[in-house]
CSV table of C-alpha atoms in Angstrom, one decimal:
chain,number,residue,atom,x,y,z
A,1,UNK,CA,36.7,-16.3,40.2
A,2,UNK,CA,39.6,-18.1,38.5
A,3,UNK,CA,37.4,-19.9,36.2
A,4,UNK,CA,36.1,-16.5,35.0
A,5,UNK,CA,39.7,-15.3,34.5
A,6,UNK,CA,40.6,-18.4,32.5
A,7,UNK,CA,37.5,-18.2,30.4
A,8,UNK,CA,38.3,-14.6,29.8
A,9,UNK,CA,41.9,-15.5,28.9
A,10,UNK,CA,40.8,-18.5,26.7
A,11,UNK,CA,38.2,-16.3,24.7
A,12,UNK,CA,40.7,-13.2,24.2
A,13,UNK,CA,43.8,-15.2,24.0
A,14,UNK,CA,44.7,-13.7,20.5
A,15,UNK,CA,44.1,-10.1,21.7
A,16,UNK,CA,46.0,-10.7,25.0
A,17,UNK,CA,48.9,-12.3,23.0
A,18,UNK,CA,48.7,-9.3,20.7
A,19,UNK,CA,49.2,-7.0,23.5
A,20,UNK,CA,52.0,-8.9,25.1
A,21,UNK,CA,53.9,-9.0,21.9
A,22,UNK,CA,53.6,-5.4,21.1
A,23,UNK,CA,54.6,-4.6,24.6
A,24,UNK,CA,57.7,-6.9,24.0
A,25,UNK,CA,58.4,-5.1,20.8
A,26,UNK,CA,58.4,-1.7,22.3
A,27,UNK,CA,60.6,-3.0,25.3
A,28,UNK,CA,63.1,-4.2,22.8
A,29,UNK,CA,63.1,-0.9,20.9
A,30,UNK,CA,63.5,1.1,23.8
A,31,UNK,CA,66.2,-1.2,25.4
A,32,UNK,CA,68.4,-0.6,22.2
A,33,UNK,CA,71.6,0.1,24.2
A,34,UNK,CA,71.1,-2.9,26.6
A,35,UNK,CA,73.7,-5.7,26.5
A,36,UNK,CA,71.2,-8.3,26.5
A,37,UNK,CA,69.4,-6.9,23.6
A,38,UNK,CA,72.5,-6.8,21.8
A,39,UNK,CA,73.4,-10.3,22.8
A,40,UNK,CA,70.0,-11.4,21.6
A,41,UNK,CA,70.7,-9.9,18.2
A,42,UNK,CA,74.2,-11.3,18.0
A,43,UNK,CA,72.7,-14.8,18.7
A,44,UNK,CA,70.0,-14.4,16.1
A,45,UNK,CA,72.7,-13.3,13.3
A,46,UNK,CA,74.8,-16.3,14.2
A,47,UNK,CA,71.9,-18.7,14.0
A,48,UNK,CA,70.8,-17.7,10.6
A,49,UNK,CA,74.1,-16.5,8.9
A,50,UNK,CA,74.2,-19.8,7.3
A,51,UNK,CA,71.2,-18.9,5.1
A,52,UNK,CA,73.5,-16.4,3.4
A,53,UNK,CA,75.8,-19.0,2.2
A,54,UNK,CA,74.1,-19.8,-1.2
A,55,UNK,CA,74.2,-16.1,-2.1
A,56,UNK,CA,77.7,-15.6,-1.3
A,57,UNK,CA,78.6,-18.8,-3.2
A,58,UNK,CA,76.9,-17.6,-6.4
A,59,UNK,CA,78.5,-14.1,-6.0
A,60,UNK,CA,81.9,-15.5,-5.5
A,61,UNK,CA,81.8,-18.0,-8.3
A,62,UNK,CA,80.4,-15.4,-10.8
A,63,UNK,CA,83.0,-12.7,-9.8
A,64,UNK,CA,86.1,-14.8,-9.7
A,65,UNK,CA,87.0,-14.9,-13.5
A,66,UNK,CA,86.4,-11.2,-13.7
A,67,UNK,CA,88.3,-10.6,-10.4
A,68,UNK,CA,91.1,-12.5,-11.7
A,69,UNK,CA,91.6,-10.4,-14.9
A,70,UNK,CA,91.1,-7.2,-12.8
A,71,UNK,CA,93.7,-8.4,-10.2
A,72,UNK,CA,96.4,-9.2,-13.0
A,73,UNK,CA,95.9,-5.9,-14.4
A,74,UNK,CA,96.0,-4.4,-11.0
A,75,UNK,CA,99.1,-6.2,-10.2
A,76,UNK,CA,100.9,-4.6,-13.1
A,77,UNK,CA,100.0,-1.4,-12.1
A,78,UNK,CA,100.8,-1.7,-8.6
A,79,UNK,CA,104.4,-3.1,-9.3
A,80,UNK,CA,105.0,0.0,-11.1
A,81,UNK,CA,103.5,2.2,-8.2
A,82,UNK,CA,105.4,0.2,-5.7
A,83,UNK,CA,108.6,1.6,-7.0
A,84,UNK,CA,107.5,5.1,-6.9
A,85,UNK,CA,105.9,4.6,-3.4
A,86,UNK,CA,109.1,3.2,-1.9
A,87,UNK,CA,110.8,6.7,-2.8
A,88,UNK,CA,108.0,8.5,-1.6
A,89,UNK,CA,107.8,6.5,1.7
A,90,UNK,CA,111.6,7.0,2.4
A,91,UNK,CA,111.1,10.8,1.6
A,92,UNK,CA,108.3,10.9,4.1
A,93,UNK,CA,110.1,9.0,6.8
A,94,UNK,CA,112.8,11.8,6.3
A,95,UNK,CA,110.4,14.5,6.7
A,96,UNK,CA,108.7,13.0,9.8
A,97,UNK,CA,111.9,12.8,11.6
A,98,UNK,CA,112.9,16.1,10.8
A,99,UNK,CA,109.5,17.6,12.1
A,100,UNK,CA,109.4,15.4,15.1
A,101,UNK,CA,106.2,13.5,14.1
A,102,UNK,CA,105.7,10.1,15.4
A,103,UNK,CA,103.5,7.5,13.6
A,104,UNK,CA,100.6,8.0,16.3
A,105,UNK,CA,98.1,5.6,14.5
A,106,UNK,CA,98.9,2.1,14.8
A,107,UNK,CA,95.8,0.0,14.1
A,108,UNK,CA,95.2,-3.4,15.5
A,109,UNK,CA,92.8,-5.0,12.9
A,110,UNK,CA,91.0,-8.1,12.2
A,111,UNK,CA,90.1,-8.9,8.7
A,112,UNK,CA,86.5,-9.9,8.1
A,113,UNK,CA,84.4,-10.9,5.1
A,114,UNK,CA,81.0,-9.4,4.4
A,115,UNK,CA,78.5,-12.3,4.3
A,116,UNK,CA,75.2,-10.1,4.0
A,117,UNK,CA,74.3,-6.6,3.1
A,118,UNK,CA,71.0,-4.6,3.0
A,119,UNK,CA,68.6,-7.3,2.0
A,120,UNK,CA,65.9,-6.1,4.2
A,121,UNK,CA,63.4,-3.5,3.4
A,122,UNK,CA,64.6,-0.9,6.0
A,123,UNK,CA,67.7,0.0,7.3
A,124,UNK,CA,71.2,-0.8,6.2
A,125,UNK,CA,73.5,-3.3,7.9
A,126,UNK,CA,76.4,-5.4,7.1
A,127,UNK,CA,76.9,-8.8,8.4
A,128,UNK,CA,80.5,-9.8,9.0
A,129,UNK,CA,81.7,-13.4,9.5
A,130,UNK,CA,83.8,-12.7,12.7
A,131,UNK,CA,82.3,-12.1,16.3
A,132,UNK,CA,83.4,-12.1,19.9
A,133,UNK,CA,85.7,-15.2,19.3
A,134,UNK,CA,87.8,-12.9,17.0
A,135,UNK,CA,88.0,-10.1,19.7
A,136,UNK,CA,85.3,-7.9,18.0
A,137,UNK,CA,83.4,-5.7,20.4
A,138,UNK,CA,80.4,-3.3,20.1
A,139,UNK,CA,81.4,0.1,18.6
A,140,UNK,CA,84.5,-1.2,17.1
A,141,UNK,CA,85.1,1.0,13.9
A,142,UNK,CA,84.9,-0.8,10.5
A,143,UNK,CA,87.1,0.1,7.6
A,144,UNK,CA,88.3,-1.1,4.2
A,145,UNK,CA,91.3,0.1,2.2
A,146,UNK,CA,89.1,2.8,0.5
A,147,UNK,CA,87.9,4.4,3.8
A,148,UNK,CA,85.2,4.4,6.4
A,149,UNK,CA,82.6,1.7,6.5
A,150,UNK,CA,80.7,2.1,9.8
A,151,UNK,CA,80.8,0.6,13.3
A,152,UNK,CA,79.8,-2.7,14.9
A,153,UNK,CA,76.4,-2.4,16.8
A,154,UNK,CA,76.0,-6.1,17.7
A,155,UNK,CA,78.2,-9.0,18.0
A,156,UNK,CA,77.7,-12.8,18.2
A,157,UNK,CA,80.2,-15.5,18.8
A,158,UNK,CA,80.9,-15.8,14.9
A,159,UNK,CA,79.1,-12.9,13.3
A,160,UNK,CA,78.8,-9.1,13.8
A,161,UNK,CA,76.2,-6.7,12.6
A,162,UNK,CA,77.8,-3.1,11.4
A,163,UNK,CA,75.9,0.2,11.2
A,164,UNK,CA,77.0,1.4,7.8
A,165,UNK,CA,77.7,5.2,6.9
A,166,UNK,CA,74.8,5.2,4.5
A,167,UNK,CA,72.2,4.4,6.9
A,168,UNK,CA,69.9,7.3,7.3
A,169,UNK,CA,70.4,7.1,11.2
A,170,UNK,CA,74.3,7.2,10.9
A,171,UNK,CA,76.2,10.4,12.0
A,172,UNK,CA,80.1,10.9,11.6
A,173,UNK,CA,82.2,13.7,13.0
A,174,UNK,CA,84.5,14.6,10.2
A,175,UNK,CA,87.1,17.3,9.2
A,176,UNK,CA,87.6,18.8,5.6
A,177,UNK,CA,91.1,18.0,4.8
A,178,UNK,CA,92.2,21.4,3.3
A,179,UNK,CA,90.2,23.8,5.2
A,180,UNK,CA,90.6,22.0,8.4
A,181,UNK,CA,86.9,22.7,9.1
A,182,UNK,CA,84.9,20.3,11.3
A,183,UNK,CA,81.4,19.1,10.7
A,184,UNK,CA,78.8,16.3,11.1
A,185,UNK,CA,78.2,14.0,8.2
A,186,UNK,CA,74.8,12.5,7.4
A,187,UNK,CA,73.5,10.2,4.5
A,188,UNK,CA,70.9,11.8,2.3
A,189,UNK,CA,69.9,8.8,0.4
A,190,UNK,CA,70.8,8.0,-3.2
A,191,UNK,CA,74.3,7.0,-2.0
A,192,UNK,CA,75.5,10.6,-1.0
A,193,UNK,CA,76.5,12.2,2.2
A,194,UNK,CA,75.9,15.8,3.5
A,195,UNK,CA,77.5,18.1,5.8
A,196,UNK,CA,75.3,21.1,6.7
A,197,UNK,CA,75.6,24.2,8.9
A,198,UNK,CA,78.9,25.2,7.6
A,199,UNK,CA,79.5,28.8,7.9
A,200,UNK,CA,79.4,31.0,4.8
A,201,UNK,CA,83.0,32.3,5.7
A,202,UNK,CA,84.5,28.9,5.4
A,203,UNK,CA,86.3,28.1,2.3
A,204,UNK,CA,85.6,24.7,1.1
A,205,UNK,CA,85.7,23.7,-2.6
A,206,UNK,CA,84.7,20.7,-4.7
A,207,UNK,CA,87.2,17.9,-4.7
A,208,UNK,CA,88.3,18.5,-1.0
A,209,UNK,CA,88.9,15.2,0.8
A,210,UNK,CA,86.9,14.6,3.8
A,211,UNK,CA,88.2,12.6,6.8
A,212,UNK,CA,87.3,11.4,10.0
A,213,UNK,CA,87.9,14.1,12.6
A,214,UNK,CA,89.3,12.0,15.5
A,215,UNK,CA,86.9,13.8,18.2
A,216,UNK,CA,84.6,10.8,18.2
A,217,UNK,CA,85.3,8.2,20.9
A,218,UNK,CA,84.6,5.5,18.1
A,219,UNK,CA,86.6,6.4,15.0
A,220,UNK,CA,90.5,7.2,14.9
A,221,UNK,CA,91.3,10.4,13.1
A,222,UNK,CA,92.2,10.8,9.3
A,223,UNK,CA,90.4,7.9,8.0
A,224,UNK,CA,89.2,8.7,4.7
A,225,UNK,CA,85.6,9.2,4.1
A,226,UNK,CA,84.8,10.9,0.7
A,227,UNK,CA,85.2,13.9,-1.3
A,228,UNK,CA,83.2,17.1,-1.6
A,229,UNK,CA,80.9,16.8,-4.8
A,230,UNK,CA,79.0,20.0,-4.5
A,231,UNK,CA,78.7,23.2,-2.4
A,232,UNK,CA,75.3,24.8,-1.9
A,233,UNK,CA,74.0,27.7,0.1
A,234,UNK,CA,71.2,27.0,2.7
A,235,UNK,CA,67.8,28.7,1.9
A,236,UNK,CA,68.5,31.6,4.5
A,237,UNK,CA,72.0,31.9,2.8
A,238,UNK,CA,73.3,31.8,6.4
A,239,UNK,CA,75.2,28.4,6.0
A,240,UNK,CA,76.8,26.3,3.3
A,241,UNK,CA,75.9,22.6,2.7
A,242,UNK,CA,78.5,20.3,1.3
A,243,UNK,CA,77.4,17.1,-0.6
A,244,UNK,CA,80.2,14.4,-0.1
A,245,UNK,CA,80.5,11.4,-2.4
A,246,UNK,CA,81.9,8.5,-0.3
A,247,UNK,CA,84.9,6.5,-1.3
A,248,UNK,CA,83.4,3.3,-0.2
A,249,UNK,CA,80.9,1.5,-2.6
A,250,UNK,CA,79.1,-0.8,0.0
A,251,UNK,CA,77.3,-2.9,-2.7
A,252,UNK,CA,80.6,-4.4,-4.0
A,253,UNK,CA,82.4,-4.7,-0.6
A,254,UNK,CA,83.4,-8.3,0.1
A,255,UNK,CA,86.3,-7.7,2.7
A,256,UNK,CA,86.6,-5.1,5.7
A,257,UNK,CA,88.9,-4.6,8.6
A,258,UNK,CA,87.6,-4.2,12.1
A,259,UNK,CA,89.8,-1.9,14.1
A,260,UNK,CA,90.2,-3.6,17.6
A,261,UNK,CA,92.5,-0.8,18.9
A,262,UNK,CA,94.4,2.3,17.7
B,1,UNK,CA,49.7,-31.9,12.9
B,2,UNK,CA,53.5,-32.1,12.5
B,3,UNK,CA,53.1,-31.8,8.7
B,4,UNK,CA,51.3,-28.5,9.1
B,5,UNK,CA,54.2,-27.3,11.6
B,6,UNK,CA,56.7,-28.3,9.1
B,7,UNK,CA,54.8,-26.7,6.3
B,8,UNK,CA,54.8,-23.3,8.1
B,9,UNK,CA,58.5,-23.5,9.1
B,10,UNK,CA,59.3,-24.4,5.5
B,11,UNK,CA,57.5,-21.4,4.4
B,12,UNK,CA,59.4,-19.4,6.9
B,13,UNK,CA,62.7,-20.6,5.8
B,14,UNK,CA,61.9,-20.0,2.1
B,15,UNK,CA,60.8,-16.6,2.8
B,16,UNK,CA,64.1,-16.0,4.8
B,17,UNK,CA,66.1,-17.6,2.1
B,18,UNK,CA,64.5,-15.5,-0.7
B,19,UNK,CA,64.9,-12.1,1.4
B,20,UNK,CA,68.6,-12.9,1.9
B,21,UNK,CA,69.3,-14.1,-1.7
B,22,UNK,CA,67.1,-12.1,-3.8
B,23,UNK,CA,66.5,-9.2,-1.5
B,24,UNK,CA,69.4,-6.9,-2.9
B,25,UNK,CA,69.5,-8.5,-6.4
B,26,UNK,CA,66.0,-7.4,-7.4
B,27,UNK,CA,66.0,-4.1,-5.5
B,28,UNK,CA,65.0,-1.1,-7.5
B,29,UNK,CA,66.4,2.2,-6.4
B,30,UNK,CA,67.0,0.8,-3.0
B,31,UNK,CA,63.4,-0.5,-2.7
B,32,UNK,CA,63.1,-4.2,-2.3
B,33,UNK,CA,60.2,-6.5,-1.7
B,34,UNK,CA,59.7,-7.8,1.8
B,35,UNK,CA,59.3,-11.6,1.4
B,36,UNK,CA,59.1,-12.0,5.0
B,37,UNK,CA,56.0,-9.8,5.3
B,38,UNK,CA,54.3,-12.0,2.3
B,39,UNK,CA,55.1,-15.1,4.5
B,40,UNK,CA,53.5,-13.6,7.6
B,41,UNK,CA,50.3,-12.4,5.9
B,42,UNK,CA,50.0,-16.0,4.2
B,43,UNK,CA,50.3,-17.5,7.7
B,44,UNK,CA,47.9,-15.1,9.3
B,45,UNK,CA,45.3,-15.4,6.6
B,46,UNK,CA,45.4,-19.2,6.7
B,47,UNK,CA,46.0,-20.0,10.2
B,48,UNK,CA,44.3,-17.0,11.9
B,49,UNK,CA,45.2,-14.1,14.3
B,50,UNK,CA,47.1,-16.4,17.0
B,51,UNK,CA,49.6,-17.9,14.6
B,52,UNK,CA,49.8,-14.8,12.5
B,53,UNK,CA,50.8,-12.5,15.2
B,54,UNK,CA,53.2,-15.1,16.9
B,55,UNK,CA,55.1,-16.0,13.8
B,56,UNK,CA,55.0,-12.3,12.9
B,57,UNK,CA,56.7,-11.3,15.9
B,58,UNK,CA,59.3,-14.2,15.6
B,59,UNK,CA,60.0,-13.8,11.8
B,60,UNK,CA,60.4,-9.8,12.7
B,61,UNK,CA,63.1,-10.7,15.3
B,62,UNK,CA,64.9,-12.7,12.9
B,63,UNK,CA,64.6,-9.9,10.3
B,64,UNK,CA,65.9,-7.4,13.1
B,65,UNK,CA,68.6,-9.7,13.9
B,66,UNK,CA,70.2,-10.1,10.5
B,67,UNK,CA,69.1,-7.0,8.7
B,68,UNK,CA,68.8,-4.0,11.0
B,69,UNK,CA,71.4,-2.2,12.8
B,70,UNK,CA,69.3,0.3,14.6
B,71,UNK,CA,66.0,0.0,16.6
B,72,UNK,CA,66.1,-3.7,17.2
B,73,UNK,CA,62.5,-4.9,17.5
B,74,UNK,CA,61.0,-2.5,15.1
B,75,UNK,CA,60.4,-5.3,12.4
B,76,UNK,CA,58.9,-7.4,15.2
B,77,UNK,CA,56.5,-4.8,16.0
B,78,UNK,CA,55.3,-4.0,12.4
B,79,UNK,CA,55.0,-7.7,11.4
B,80,UNK,CA,53.1,-8.5,14.7
B,81,UNK,CA,50.7,-6.0,13.6
B,82,UNK,CA,50.5,-7.2,10.1
B,83,UNK,CA,50.3,-11.0,11.2
B,84,UNK,CA,47.2,-9.9,13.6
B,85,UNK,CA,45.4,-7.9,11.1
B,86,UNK,CA,46.0,-10.6,8.3
B,87,UNK,CA,44.5,-13.2,11.0
B,88,UNK,CA,41.0,-11.5,10.5
B,89,UNK,CA,41.2,-12.5,6.8
B,90,UNK,CA,41.0,-16.3,7.7
B,91,UNK,CA,38.7,-18.0,5.4
B,92,UNK,CA,37.3,-14.8,4.0
B,93,UNK,CA,38.4,-14.7,0.6
B,94,UNK,CA,35.6,-16.5,-1.2
B,95,UNK,CA,32.9,-14.3,0.7
B,96,UNK,CA,34.6,-11.0,0.0
B,97,UNK,CA,35.6,-11.2,-3.6
B,98,UNK,CA,39.2,-11.0,-4.9
B,99,UNK,CA,39.5,-7.4,-5.5
B,100,UNK,CA,38.3,-6.3,-2.1
B,101,UNK,CA,40.4,-9.0,-0.7
B,102,UNK,CA,43.4,-7.8,-2.3
B,103,UNK,CA,42.5,-4.3,-1.5
B,104,UNK,CA,42.7,-5.3,2.5
B,105,UNK,CA,46.1,-6.9,1.9
B,106,UNK,CA,47.5,-3.9,0.2
B,107,UNK,CA,46.2,-1.8,3.2
B,108,UNK,CA,48.0,-4.2,5.7
B,109,UNK,CA,51.1,-4.0,3.7
B,110,UNK,CA,50.8,-0.2,3.8
B,111,UNK,CA,50.2,-0.2,7.6
B,112,UNK,CA,53.4,-2.3,8.0
B,113,UNK,CA,55.6,0.0,6.1
B,114,UNK,CA,54.1,3.0,7.4
B,115,UNK,CA,55.3,1.8,10.9
B,116,UNK,CA,58.4,0.6,10.0
B,117,UNK,CA,59.7,3.7,7.9
B,118,UNK,CA,58.2,6.5,9.9
B,119,UNK,CA,59.8,5.1,13.1
B,120,UNK,CA,63.1,3.9,11.5
B,121,UNK,CA,63.3,7.5,9.8
B,122,UNK,CA,62.1,9.4,12.7
B,123,UNK,CA,65.6,10.8,13.7
B,124,UNK,CA,66.4,11.6,10.0
B,125,UNK,CA,64.6,14.8,10.0
B,126,UNK,CA,62.7,13.7,6.7
B,127,UNK,CA,59.3,14.9,6.1
B,128,UNK,CA,56.4,12.5,6.3
B,129,UNK,CA,55.3,13.2,2.6
B,130,UNK,CA,58.8,12.3,1.6
B,131,UNK,CA,59.1,9.1,3.4
B,132,UNK,CA,55.7,7.9,2.2
B,133,UNK,CA,56.4,8.8,-1.3
B,134,UNK,CA,60.0,7.6,-1.4
B,135,UNK,CA,59.9,4.6,0.6
B,136,UNK,CA,56.4,3.4,1.9
B,137,UNK,CA,54.4,3.4,-1.2
B,138,UNK,CA,57.1,1.9,-3.7
B,139,UNK,CA,58.0,-0.9,-1.0
B,140,UNK,CA,54.3,-1.5,-0.5
B,141,UNK,CA,53.4,-1.8,-4.2
B,142,UNK,CA,56.4,-4.1,-4.8
B,143,UNK,CA,55.7,-6.3,-1.9
B,144,UNK,CA,52.0,-6.5,-2.9
B,145,UNK,CA,53.1,-7.6,-6.5
B,146,UNK,CA,55.2,-10.3,-4.9
B,147,UNK,CA,52.2,-11.3,-2.7
B,148,UNK,CA,49.9,-11.4,-5.6
B,149,UNK,CA,52.3,-13.6,-7.6
B,150,UNK,CA,52.7,-16.1,-4.6
B,151,UNK,CA,49.1,-16.2,-3.8
B,152,UNK,CA,48.3,-17.3,-7.2
B,153,UNK,CA,51.3,-19.8,-7.6
B,154,UNK,CA,51.3,-21.3,-4.2
B,155,UNK,CA,48.1,-23.4,-3.9
B,156,UNK,CA,45.7,-22.2,-1.2
B,157,UNK,CA,44.6,-25.6,-0.1
B,158,UNK,CA,48.3,-26.2,1.1
B,159,UNK,CA,47.9,-23.3,3.5
B,160,UNK,CA,44.4,-23.7,4.9
B,161,UNK,CA,44.6,-25.3,8.3
């Protein structure tokens, strides 16, 4: 009996292994939210993060001279702007005091370097050089000075994987800044984002700023997302569709901030 | 024996290195070749189904770990299938003829990308036709070109077990 089973397994080892591996792959796919799977993903990104070193080294070296020139120019501009902003800040403080507002958003952030982005044929993910050792946790929001970047989906000890806003499966609760209208943002490819199902009665206009709504458990409110590029009507003319151009250019992103608390 | 293992591991690391270093640089309109798939097919066709599917699964897991933010295990699934099918091609190239052989390789690549993209974009409410024309076909052709280049550059005798 056992010999027959052994012979069967031996003869069909390739097919049995195939079945087991397919089953394992499906288990992994359907256990996407399990902490063990996230831990496994974190460990893999930790282990193979060193392979991104040559690319980052080349990128850094080639960009250094150009970056230096740009920074000098930017420095001059910023010095000039700084004086203006000091005035504006004082004025703002006065107004806030008058209106009884408090600065309710006080982020605790960890700076991180982007060590890998979008090299695989499917999916868009950023790999950061910080992990649990820096206090990063799953679902921490990731931003940069220009605006929203995404959220952490898996964390290793030294690396974290970020689900970025232009991934086809990304969704974000947003608010149109002027009209105060709420919506769900999703990417449509070619680097643009879209908010559909906007009532025809709503008045939104190209150039209007889009920010996070604050209704999500993940993202704090009023993080810059993008600007309305175009308004279209749906085929049935019952709704409007807004195309949004994001502020953040992920391809050139080098440093980001992970929000630990807000 | 040890030499063969190192040879295979070396191939895997070269594939990973190329994917991470060149993947974004040589992408055209967001379409990039899958060097890891090329490695899986090379291993499958030279070592057989067992090693092809096993390494396909492991390489897929690594790809999922470092490059995908959703559906962890999806690359492992598609590359296991690619490795398994390419295992049927072991020592068949001379008897099949080059064009027929390459046609089967292209079919394997297509199957891999159909699985990968249709599952990944399932929740994105995109039409199947759009997914195939925008992602599956271009990625498959790009990867196939890389495969043909590698197949003609990397000596076959180094791969046959």
